[in-house]
XYZ file of C-alpha atoms in Angstrom:
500
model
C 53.257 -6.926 -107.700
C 52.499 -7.031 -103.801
C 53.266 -9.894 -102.371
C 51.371 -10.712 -98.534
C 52.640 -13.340 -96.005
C 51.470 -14.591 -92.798
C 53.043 -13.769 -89.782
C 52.757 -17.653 -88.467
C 55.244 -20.395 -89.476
C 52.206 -22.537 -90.403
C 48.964 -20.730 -91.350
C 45.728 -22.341 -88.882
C 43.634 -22.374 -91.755
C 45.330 -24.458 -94.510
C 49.048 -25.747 -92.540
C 51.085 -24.088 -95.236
C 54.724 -22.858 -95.138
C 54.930 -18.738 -96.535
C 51.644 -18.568 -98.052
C 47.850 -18.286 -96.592
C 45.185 -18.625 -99.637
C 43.300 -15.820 -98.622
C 46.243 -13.376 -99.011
C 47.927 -15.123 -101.692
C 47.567 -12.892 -104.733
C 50.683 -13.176 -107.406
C 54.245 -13.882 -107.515
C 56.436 -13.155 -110.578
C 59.232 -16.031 -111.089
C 62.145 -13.868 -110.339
C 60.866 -13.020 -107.012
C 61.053 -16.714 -105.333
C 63.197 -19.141 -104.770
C 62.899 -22.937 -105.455
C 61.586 -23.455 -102.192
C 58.931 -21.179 -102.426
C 57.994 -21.538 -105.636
C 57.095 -25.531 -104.855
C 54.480 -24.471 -102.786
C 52.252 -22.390 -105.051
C 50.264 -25.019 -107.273
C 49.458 -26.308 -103.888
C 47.894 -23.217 -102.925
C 45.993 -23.410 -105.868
C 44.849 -26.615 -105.005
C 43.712 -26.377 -101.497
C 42.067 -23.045 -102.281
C 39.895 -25.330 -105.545
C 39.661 -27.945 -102.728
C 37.791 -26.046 -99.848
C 35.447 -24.329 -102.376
C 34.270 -27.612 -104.256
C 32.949 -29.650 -100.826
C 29.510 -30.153 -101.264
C 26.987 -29.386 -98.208
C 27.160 -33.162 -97.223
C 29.143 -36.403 -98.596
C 27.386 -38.475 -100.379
C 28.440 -41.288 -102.910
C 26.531 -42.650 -106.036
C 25.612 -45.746 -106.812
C 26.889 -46.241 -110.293
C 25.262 -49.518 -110.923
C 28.060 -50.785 -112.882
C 26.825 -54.429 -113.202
C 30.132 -55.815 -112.624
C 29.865 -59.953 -111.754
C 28.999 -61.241 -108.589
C 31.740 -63.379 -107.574
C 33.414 -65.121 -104.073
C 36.829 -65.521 -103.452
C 37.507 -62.403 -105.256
C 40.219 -60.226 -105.990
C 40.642 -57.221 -107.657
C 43.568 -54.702 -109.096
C 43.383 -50.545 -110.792
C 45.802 -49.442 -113.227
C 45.726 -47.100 -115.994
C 46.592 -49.744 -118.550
C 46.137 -48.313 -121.531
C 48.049 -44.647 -120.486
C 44.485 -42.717 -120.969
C 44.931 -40.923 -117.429
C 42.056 -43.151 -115.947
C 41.988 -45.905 -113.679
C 40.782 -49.043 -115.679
C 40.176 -52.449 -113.589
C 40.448 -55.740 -113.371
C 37.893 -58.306 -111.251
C 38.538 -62.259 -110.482
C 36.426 -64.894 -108.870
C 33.759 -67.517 -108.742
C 30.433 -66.602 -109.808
C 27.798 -69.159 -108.745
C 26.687 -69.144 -112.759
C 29.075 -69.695 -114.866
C 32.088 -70.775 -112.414
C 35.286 -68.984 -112.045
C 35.570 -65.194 -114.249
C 38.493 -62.819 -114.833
C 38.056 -59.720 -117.135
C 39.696 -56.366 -117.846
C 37.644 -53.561 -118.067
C 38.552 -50.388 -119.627
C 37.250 -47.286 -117.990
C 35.253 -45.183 -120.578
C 34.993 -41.667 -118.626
C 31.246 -40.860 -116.747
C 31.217 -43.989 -114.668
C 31.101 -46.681 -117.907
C 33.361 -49.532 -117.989
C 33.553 -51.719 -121.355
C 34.766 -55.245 -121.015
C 37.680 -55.783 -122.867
C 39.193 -58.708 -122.067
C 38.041 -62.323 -121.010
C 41.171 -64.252 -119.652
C 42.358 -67.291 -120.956
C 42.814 -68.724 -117.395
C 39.936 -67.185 -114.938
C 41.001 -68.031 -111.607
C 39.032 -67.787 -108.089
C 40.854 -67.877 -104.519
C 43.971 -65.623 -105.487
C 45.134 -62.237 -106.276
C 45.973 -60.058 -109.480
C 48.363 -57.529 -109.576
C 49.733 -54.430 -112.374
C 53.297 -54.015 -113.018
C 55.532 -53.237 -115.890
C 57.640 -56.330 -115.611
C 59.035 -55.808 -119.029
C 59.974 -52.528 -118.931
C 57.929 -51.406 -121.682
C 56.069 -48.285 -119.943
C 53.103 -50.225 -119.888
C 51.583 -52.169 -116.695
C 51.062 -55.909 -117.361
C 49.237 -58.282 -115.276
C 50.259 -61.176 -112.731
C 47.102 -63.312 -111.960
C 47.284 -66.540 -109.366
C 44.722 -68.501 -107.922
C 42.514 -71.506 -108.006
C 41.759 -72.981 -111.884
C 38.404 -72.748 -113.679
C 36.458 -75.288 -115.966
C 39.618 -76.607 -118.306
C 42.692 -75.006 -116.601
C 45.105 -76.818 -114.001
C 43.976 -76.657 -110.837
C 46.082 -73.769 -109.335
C 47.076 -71.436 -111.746
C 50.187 -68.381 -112.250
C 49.920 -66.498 -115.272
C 51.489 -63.307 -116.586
C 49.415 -61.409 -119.276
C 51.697 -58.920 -121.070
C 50.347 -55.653 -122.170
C 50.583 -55.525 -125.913
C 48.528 -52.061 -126.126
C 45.152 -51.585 -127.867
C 43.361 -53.371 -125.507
C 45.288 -56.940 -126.062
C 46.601 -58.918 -123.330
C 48.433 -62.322 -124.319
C 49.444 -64.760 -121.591
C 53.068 -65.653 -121.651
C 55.642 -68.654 -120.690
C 56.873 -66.870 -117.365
C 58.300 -69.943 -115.538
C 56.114 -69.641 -112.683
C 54.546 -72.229 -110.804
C 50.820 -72.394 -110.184
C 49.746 -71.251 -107.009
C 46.209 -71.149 -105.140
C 46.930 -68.604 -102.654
C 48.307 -64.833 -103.175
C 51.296 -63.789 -105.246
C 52.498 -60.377 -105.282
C 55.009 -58.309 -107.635
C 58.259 -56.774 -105.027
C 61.670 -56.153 -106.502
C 63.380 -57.562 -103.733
C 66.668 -56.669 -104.731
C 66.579 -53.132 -105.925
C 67.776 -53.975 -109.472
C 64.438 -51.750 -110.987
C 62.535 -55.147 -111.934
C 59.670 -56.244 -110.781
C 59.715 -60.481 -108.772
C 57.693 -62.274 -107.598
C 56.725 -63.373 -104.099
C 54.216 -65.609 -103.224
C 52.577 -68.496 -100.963
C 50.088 -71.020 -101.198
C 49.427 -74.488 -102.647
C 50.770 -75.461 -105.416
C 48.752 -78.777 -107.639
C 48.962 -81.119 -104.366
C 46.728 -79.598 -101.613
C 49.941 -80.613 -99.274
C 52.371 -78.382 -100.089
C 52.383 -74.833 -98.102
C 55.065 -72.426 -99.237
C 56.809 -69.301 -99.543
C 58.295 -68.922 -102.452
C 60.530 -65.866 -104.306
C 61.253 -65.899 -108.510
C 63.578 -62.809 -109.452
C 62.860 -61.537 -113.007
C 65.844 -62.626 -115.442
C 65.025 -59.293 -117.440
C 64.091 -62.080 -120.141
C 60.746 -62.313 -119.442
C 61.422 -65.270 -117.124
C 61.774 -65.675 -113.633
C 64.246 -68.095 -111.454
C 63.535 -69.205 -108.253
C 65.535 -68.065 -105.611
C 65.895 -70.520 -102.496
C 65.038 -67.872 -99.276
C 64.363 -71.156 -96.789
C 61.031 -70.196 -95.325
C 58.621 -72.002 -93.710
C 55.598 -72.571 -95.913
C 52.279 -70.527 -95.777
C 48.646 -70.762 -97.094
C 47.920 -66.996 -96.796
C 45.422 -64.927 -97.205
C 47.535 -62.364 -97.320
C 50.442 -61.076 -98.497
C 51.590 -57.017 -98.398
C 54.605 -55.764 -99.418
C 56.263 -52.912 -97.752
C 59.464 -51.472 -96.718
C 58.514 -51.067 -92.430
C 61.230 -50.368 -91.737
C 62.327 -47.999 -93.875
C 65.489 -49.227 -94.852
C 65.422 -48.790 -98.886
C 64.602 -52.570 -99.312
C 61.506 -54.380 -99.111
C 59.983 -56.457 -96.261
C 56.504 -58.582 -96.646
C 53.986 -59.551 -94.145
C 51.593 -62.971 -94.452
C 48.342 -63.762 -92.765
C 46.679 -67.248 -93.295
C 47.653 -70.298 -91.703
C 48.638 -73.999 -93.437
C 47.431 -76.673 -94.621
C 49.853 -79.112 -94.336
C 49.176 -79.673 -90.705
C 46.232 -77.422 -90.135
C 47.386 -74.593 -87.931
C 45.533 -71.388 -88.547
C 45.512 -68.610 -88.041
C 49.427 -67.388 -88.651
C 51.028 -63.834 -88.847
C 54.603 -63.256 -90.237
C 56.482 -60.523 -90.972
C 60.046 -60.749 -92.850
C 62.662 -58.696 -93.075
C 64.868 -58.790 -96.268
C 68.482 -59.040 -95.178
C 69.981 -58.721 -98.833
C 70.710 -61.069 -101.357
C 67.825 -63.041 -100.987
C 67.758 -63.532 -97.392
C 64.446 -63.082 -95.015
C 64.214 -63.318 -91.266
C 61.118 -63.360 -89.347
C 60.418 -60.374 -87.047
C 60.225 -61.319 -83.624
C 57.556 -58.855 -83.036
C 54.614 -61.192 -81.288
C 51.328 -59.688 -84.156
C 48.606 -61.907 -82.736
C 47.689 -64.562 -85.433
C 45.057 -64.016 -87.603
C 43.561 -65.787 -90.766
C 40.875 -65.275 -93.772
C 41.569 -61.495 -93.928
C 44.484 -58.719 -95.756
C 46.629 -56.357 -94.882
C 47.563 -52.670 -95.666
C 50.238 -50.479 -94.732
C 50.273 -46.984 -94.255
C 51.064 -43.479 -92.528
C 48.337 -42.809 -90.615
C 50.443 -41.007 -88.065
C 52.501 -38.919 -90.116
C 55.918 -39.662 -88.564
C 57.849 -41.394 -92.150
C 57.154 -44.756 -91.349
C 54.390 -47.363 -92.098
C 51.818 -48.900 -90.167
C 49.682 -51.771 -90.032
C 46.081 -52.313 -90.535
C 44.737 -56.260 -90.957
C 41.565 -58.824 -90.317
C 40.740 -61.842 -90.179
C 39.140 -64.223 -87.328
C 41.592 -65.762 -84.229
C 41.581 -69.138 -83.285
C 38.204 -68.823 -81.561
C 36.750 -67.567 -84.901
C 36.581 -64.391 -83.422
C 36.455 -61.655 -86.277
C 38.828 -58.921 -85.144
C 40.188 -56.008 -86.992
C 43.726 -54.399 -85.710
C 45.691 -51.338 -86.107
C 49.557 -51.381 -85.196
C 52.032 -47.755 -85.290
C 55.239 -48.816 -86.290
C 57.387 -47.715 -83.548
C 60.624 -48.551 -85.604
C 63.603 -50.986 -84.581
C 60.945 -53.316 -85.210
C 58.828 -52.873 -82.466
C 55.084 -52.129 -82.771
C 51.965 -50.756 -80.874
C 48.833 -52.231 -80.713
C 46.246 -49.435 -80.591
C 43.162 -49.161 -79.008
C 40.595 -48.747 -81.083
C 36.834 -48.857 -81.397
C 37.218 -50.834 -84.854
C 34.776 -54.124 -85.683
C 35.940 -57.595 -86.898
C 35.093 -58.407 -90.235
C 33.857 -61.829 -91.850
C 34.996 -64.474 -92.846
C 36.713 -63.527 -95.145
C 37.156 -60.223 -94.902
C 39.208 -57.367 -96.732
C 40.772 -54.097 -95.280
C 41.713 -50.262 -96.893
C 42.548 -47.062 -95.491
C 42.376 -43.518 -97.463
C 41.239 -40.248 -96.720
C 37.734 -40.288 -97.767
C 36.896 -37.081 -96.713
C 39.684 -35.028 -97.256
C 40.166 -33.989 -93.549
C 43.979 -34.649 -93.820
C 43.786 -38.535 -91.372
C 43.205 -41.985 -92.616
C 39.354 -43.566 -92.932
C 38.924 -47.244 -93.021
C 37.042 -49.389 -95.377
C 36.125 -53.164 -94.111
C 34.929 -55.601 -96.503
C 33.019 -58.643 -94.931
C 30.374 -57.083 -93.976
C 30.707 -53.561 -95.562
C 31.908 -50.665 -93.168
C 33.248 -47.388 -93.914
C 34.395 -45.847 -90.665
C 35.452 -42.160 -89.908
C 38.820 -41.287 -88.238
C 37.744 -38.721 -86.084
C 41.120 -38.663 -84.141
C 42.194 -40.314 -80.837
C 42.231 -43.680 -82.546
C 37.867 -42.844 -82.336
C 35.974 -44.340 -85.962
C 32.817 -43.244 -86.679
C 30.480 -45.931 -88.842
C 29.340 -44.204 -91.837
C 28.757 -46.484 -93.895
C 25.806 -45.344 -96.450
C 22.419 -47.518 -96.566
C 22.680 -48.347 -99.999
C 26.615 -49.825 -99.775
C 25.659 -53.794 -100.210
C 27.913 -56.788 -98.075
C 30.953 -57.963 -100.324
C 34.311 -59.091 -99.984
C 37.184 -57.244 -101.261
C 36.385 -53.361 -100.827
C 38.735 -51.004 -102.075
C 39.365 -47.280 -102.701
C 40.029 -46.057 -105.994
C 39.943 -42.312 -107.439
C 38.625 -44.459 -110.543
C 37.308 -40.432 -112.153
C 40.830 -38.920 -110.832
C 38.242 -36.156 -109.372
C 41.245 -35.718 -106.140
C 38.429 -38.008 -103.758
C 38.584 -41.966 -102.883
C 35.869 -43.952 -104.511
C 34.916 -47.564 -103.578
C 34.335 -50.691 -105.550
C 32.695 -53.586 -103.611
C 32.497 -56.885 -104.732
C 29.688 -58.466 -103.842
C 29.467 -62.198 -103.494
C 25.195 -62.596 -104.029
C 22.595 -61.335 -106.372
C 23.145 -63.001 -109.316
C 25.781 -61.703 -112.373
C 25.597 -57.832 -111.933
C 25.493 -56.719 -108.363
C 28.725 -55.682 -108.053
C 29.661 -51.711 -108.619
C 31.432 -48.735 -108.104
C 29.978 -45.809 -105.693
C 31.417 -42.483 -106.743
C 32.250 -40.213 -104.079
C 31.039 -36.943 -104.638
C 32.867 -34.958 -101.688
C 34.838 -33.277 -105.515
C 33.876 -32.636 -108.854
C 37.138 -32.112 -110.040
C 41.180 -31.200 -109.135
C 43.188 -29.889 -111.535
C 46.853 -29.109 -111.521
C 47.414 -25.893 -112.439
C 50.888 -25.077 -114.406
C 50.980 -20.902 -115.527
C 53.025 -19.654 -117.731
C 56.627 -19.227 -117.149
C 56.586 -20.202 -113.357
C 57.404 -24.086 -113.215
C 57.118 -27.016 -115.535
C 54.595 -29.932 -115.462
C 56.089 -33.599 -115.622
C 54.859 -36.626 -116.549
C 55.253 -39.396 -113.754
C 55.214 -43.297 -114.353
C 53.844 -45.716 -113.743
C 50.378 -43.712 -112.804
C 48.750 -44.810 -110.980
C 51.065 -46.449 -108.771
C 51.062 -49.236 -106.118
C 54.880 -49.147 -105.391
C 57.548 -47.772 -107.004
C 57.718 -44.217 -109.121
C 60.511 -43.728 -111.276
C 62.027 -40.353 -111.163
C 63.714 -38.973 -114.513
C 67.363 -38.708 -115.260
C 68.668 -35.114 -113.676
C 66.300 -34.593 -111.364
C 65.594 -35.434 -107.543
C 62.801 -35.875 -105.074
C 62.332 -32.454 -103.299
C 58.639 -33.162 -101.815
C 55.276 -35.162 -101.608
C 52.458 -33.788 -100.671
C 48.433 -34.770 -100.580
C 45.901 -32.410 -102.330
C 45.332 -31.146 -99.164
C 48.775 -29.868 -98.465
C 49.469 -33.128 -95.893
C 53.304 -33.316 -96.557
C 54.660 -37.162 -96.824
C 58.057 -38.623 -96.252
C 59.228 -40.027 -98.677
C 62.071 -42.068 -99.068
C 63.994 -42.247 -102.560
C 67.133 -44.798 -103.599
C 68.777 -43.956 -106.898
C 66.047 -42.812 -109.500
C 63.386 -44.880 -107.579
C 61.318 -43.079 -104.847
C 58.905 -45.725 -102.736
C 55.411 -45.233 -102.378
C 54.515 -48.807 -100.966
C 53.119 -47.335 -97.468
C 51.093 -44.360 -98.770
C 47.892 -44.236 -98.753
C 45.299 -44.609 -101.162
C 45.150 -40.706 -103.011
C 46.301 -38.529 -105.167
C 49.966 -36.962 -104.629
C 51.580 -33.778 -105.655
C 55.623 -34.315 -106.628
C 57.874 -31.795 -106.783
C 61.434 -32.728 -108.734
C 64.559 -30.250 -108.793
C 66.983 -29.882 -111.104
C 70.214 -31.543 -109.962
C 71.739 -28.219 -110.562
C 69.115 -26.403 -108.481
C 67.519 -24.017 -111.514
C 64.382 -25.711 -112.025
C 61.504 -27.333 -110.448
C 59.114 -29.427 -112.159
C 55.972 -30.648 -110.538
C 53.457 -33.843 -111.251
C 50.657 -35.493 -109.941
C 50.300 -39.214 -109.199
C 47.759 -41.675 -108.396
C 48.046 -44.275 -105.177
C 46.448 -47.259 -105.526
């Protein structure tokens, strides 16, 4: 079999090492070595990719009739291992005060409600993670009480399969305010981190619980100023194999808002605040990512100043903690407001998505966004990405907070039908990667190491990998390619993943 090449080190057309798509035509396994061989379901991929964009993006009002709700929050995980995002929505609805179900994702767009939970918050977060090591994600919900519960509220619902979540004693405090999952100290189980008000409206705090493996959590003293955030991200800036967080909010104790922190974990339980001066925001969230491509992550957040100014700001992490404020042409958001960043459009850079009013903004380079927000995109508070159809394109789910019970809904992207991984015969060996999706942490299998990342598009990633755990906190929202080798170099299995 012939075998073509191109000439250039990276083709124009498609930014691929050895092979161009249009001369690409077969290579036997014998003929290639592991390092060429990773790059051939990619190949495959980018070739399905540029023949499957329709003649102009649109997305689809799915009309999911998911609640209404303020002071929302929402989570995607594929809970019940089906290959399909499924979702989870909190909040207060106007009707029947606060709500928090589970809904399991059906295929075509349909979403049945599975779940009611026994403690419905409003004003907090909810978050998937496999705290018990069971290969299955369970859920960490926080936030202000409904009709009948306390009136701030921490509850861990562990994933007992077939659609059955029970809520379990976790030894967490309630908490109106945001708690996140972070394995602080690298041990492969999941803490806790979070901030808020606890059941007097006077205490602020920052507070960190490491998982006992038990199914209980200790808290461990870290000494931090307290917090009422809005809030919190998790991330490893600077890029150190442990993991840092970042807060926005302010307090309540004495009424200063608006506050940003970020800490840096110093080991064994120990946080310092980066001296970095991030100008203080409130009422909005944060996201890390790469939006520059050089391995580390940067910072995208909202929220109004102490002017009630509604600003939205981008940061590059310049490393040795030390960032960049960019200028940008980006609008504030409301109050509150939510942020995201994915590639949209699959043109290889970062779009935004604003929540508070609704904006989805175009990178068209040059730190240049482009509204394009469709007319029929309604105002709510959080907007998110989500590849809920795991077509290889972001969706987004907005939240909104008027228009009675069912206003709420998904709008399917329809840049791709579909993206499949293709495995031949007798070439390389698929893999199954968990947990998938993922929001932090992949777990690589015994024997086998992290040779590469790469988008759908062909967008290589760094990566950074400790042990069997490889760290995905500052990727963006997308689907991944992963290509493991053999420790003893005679095999290379490849997977796809989900970022949430």
């Amino acid at each position: 079999m012939e075998v073509k090449y191109t000439n250039a080190l990276f083709c124009h057309f498609c930014l691929f090492r050895h092979f161009c798509p249009s001369t690409f035509l077969y290579l036997r396994p014998e003929e290639l070595d592991i390092a060429m061989i990773k790059h051939l379901p990619l190949v495959t991929l980018l070739t399905l990719f540029m023949t499957s964009f329709p003649k102009a993006q649109t997305f689809t009002n799915l009309h999911n009739g998911f609640p209404s709700l303020e002071g929302a929050a929402t989570a995607w995980s594929d809970y019940d291992g089906d290959e399909d995002l499924d979702l989870v929505i909190v909040g207060f609805s106007s009707v029947v005060a606060e709500v928090g179900s589970i809904y399991r994702n059906d295929g075509d767009g349909q979403f049945t409600l599975v779940k009611s939970l026994d403690f419905p918050v409003s004003n907090g977060a909810v978050n998937w993670g496999d705290y018990d090591h069971d290969g299955d994600p369970d859920l960490l919900v926080n936030g202000q009480g409904g009709l009948g519960s306390p009136l701030t509220v921490t509850t861990i619902y562990n994933n007992g399969g077939n659609d059955v979540f029970v809520p379990v004693a976790s030894g967490l405090p309630g908490i109106m305010g945001i708690a996140r999952w972070m394995d602080y100290d690298g041990d492969g189980w999941l803490d806790v981190i979070m901030g808020g008000i606890g059941n007097s409206f006077l205490e602020d705090s920052i507070r960190l619980f490491h998982n006992d493996t038990t199914g209980m959590f200790t808290e461990i003293l870290i000494g931090l100023l307290g917090y009422f955030p809005s809030g919190i991200s998790v991330v490893d800036f600077d890029v150190d194999g442990d993991l840092d967080f970042f807060v926005t909010g302010g307090t309540l104790s004495v009424s200063i808002f608006p506050v940003t922190r970020l800490f840096s974990n110093e080991g064994d339980g120990q946080f310092t605040q980066v001296s970095f001066p991030f100008m203080d925001l409130s009422t909005g969230t944060s996201k890390w990512a790469d939006y520059d491509y050089d391995g580390d992550p940067d910072l995208l957040y909202n929220g109004i100043d102490s002017t009630s100014l509604s600003i939205t700001l981008l940061y590059r992490n310049d490393s040795t903690e030390l960032f960049t404020l960019m200028d940008t042409n980006l609008p504030g958001s409301g109050e509150p407001g939510s942020v995201d960043w994915a590639d949209v459009d699959g043109d290889g850079d970062l779009d935004i998505l604003l929540g508070g009013p609704t904006a989805l903004l175009r990178n068209d380079g040059n730190n240049f966004y482009t509204d394009i927000t469709p007319v029929d995109f309604d105002q709510g508070v959080p907007c998110s990405f989500a590849d809920f159809d795991q077509d290889g394109d972001q969706d987004i789910l907005i939240i909104s907070s008027s228009g009675g019970l069912t206003t709420s809904t998904l709008h399917r992207n329809e840049l791709l039908t579909e993206v499949q991984l293709p495995v031949p015969d007798g070439q390389w060996i698929s893999i199954q990667l968990s947990p998938n999706p993922v929001s932090d942490e992949i777990f690589i299998p015994g024997g086998y190491y992290l040779q590469e990342v790469s988008t759908i598009q062909g967008q290589q990633i760094d990566a950074h990998q400790i042990g069997n755990t490889v760290y995905a906190h500052y990727w963006p929202a997308g689907m991944y390619v992963l290509w493991l080798a053999s420790n003893d170099h005679k095999e290379v299995r490849v997977g796809r993943i989900i970022k949430q």
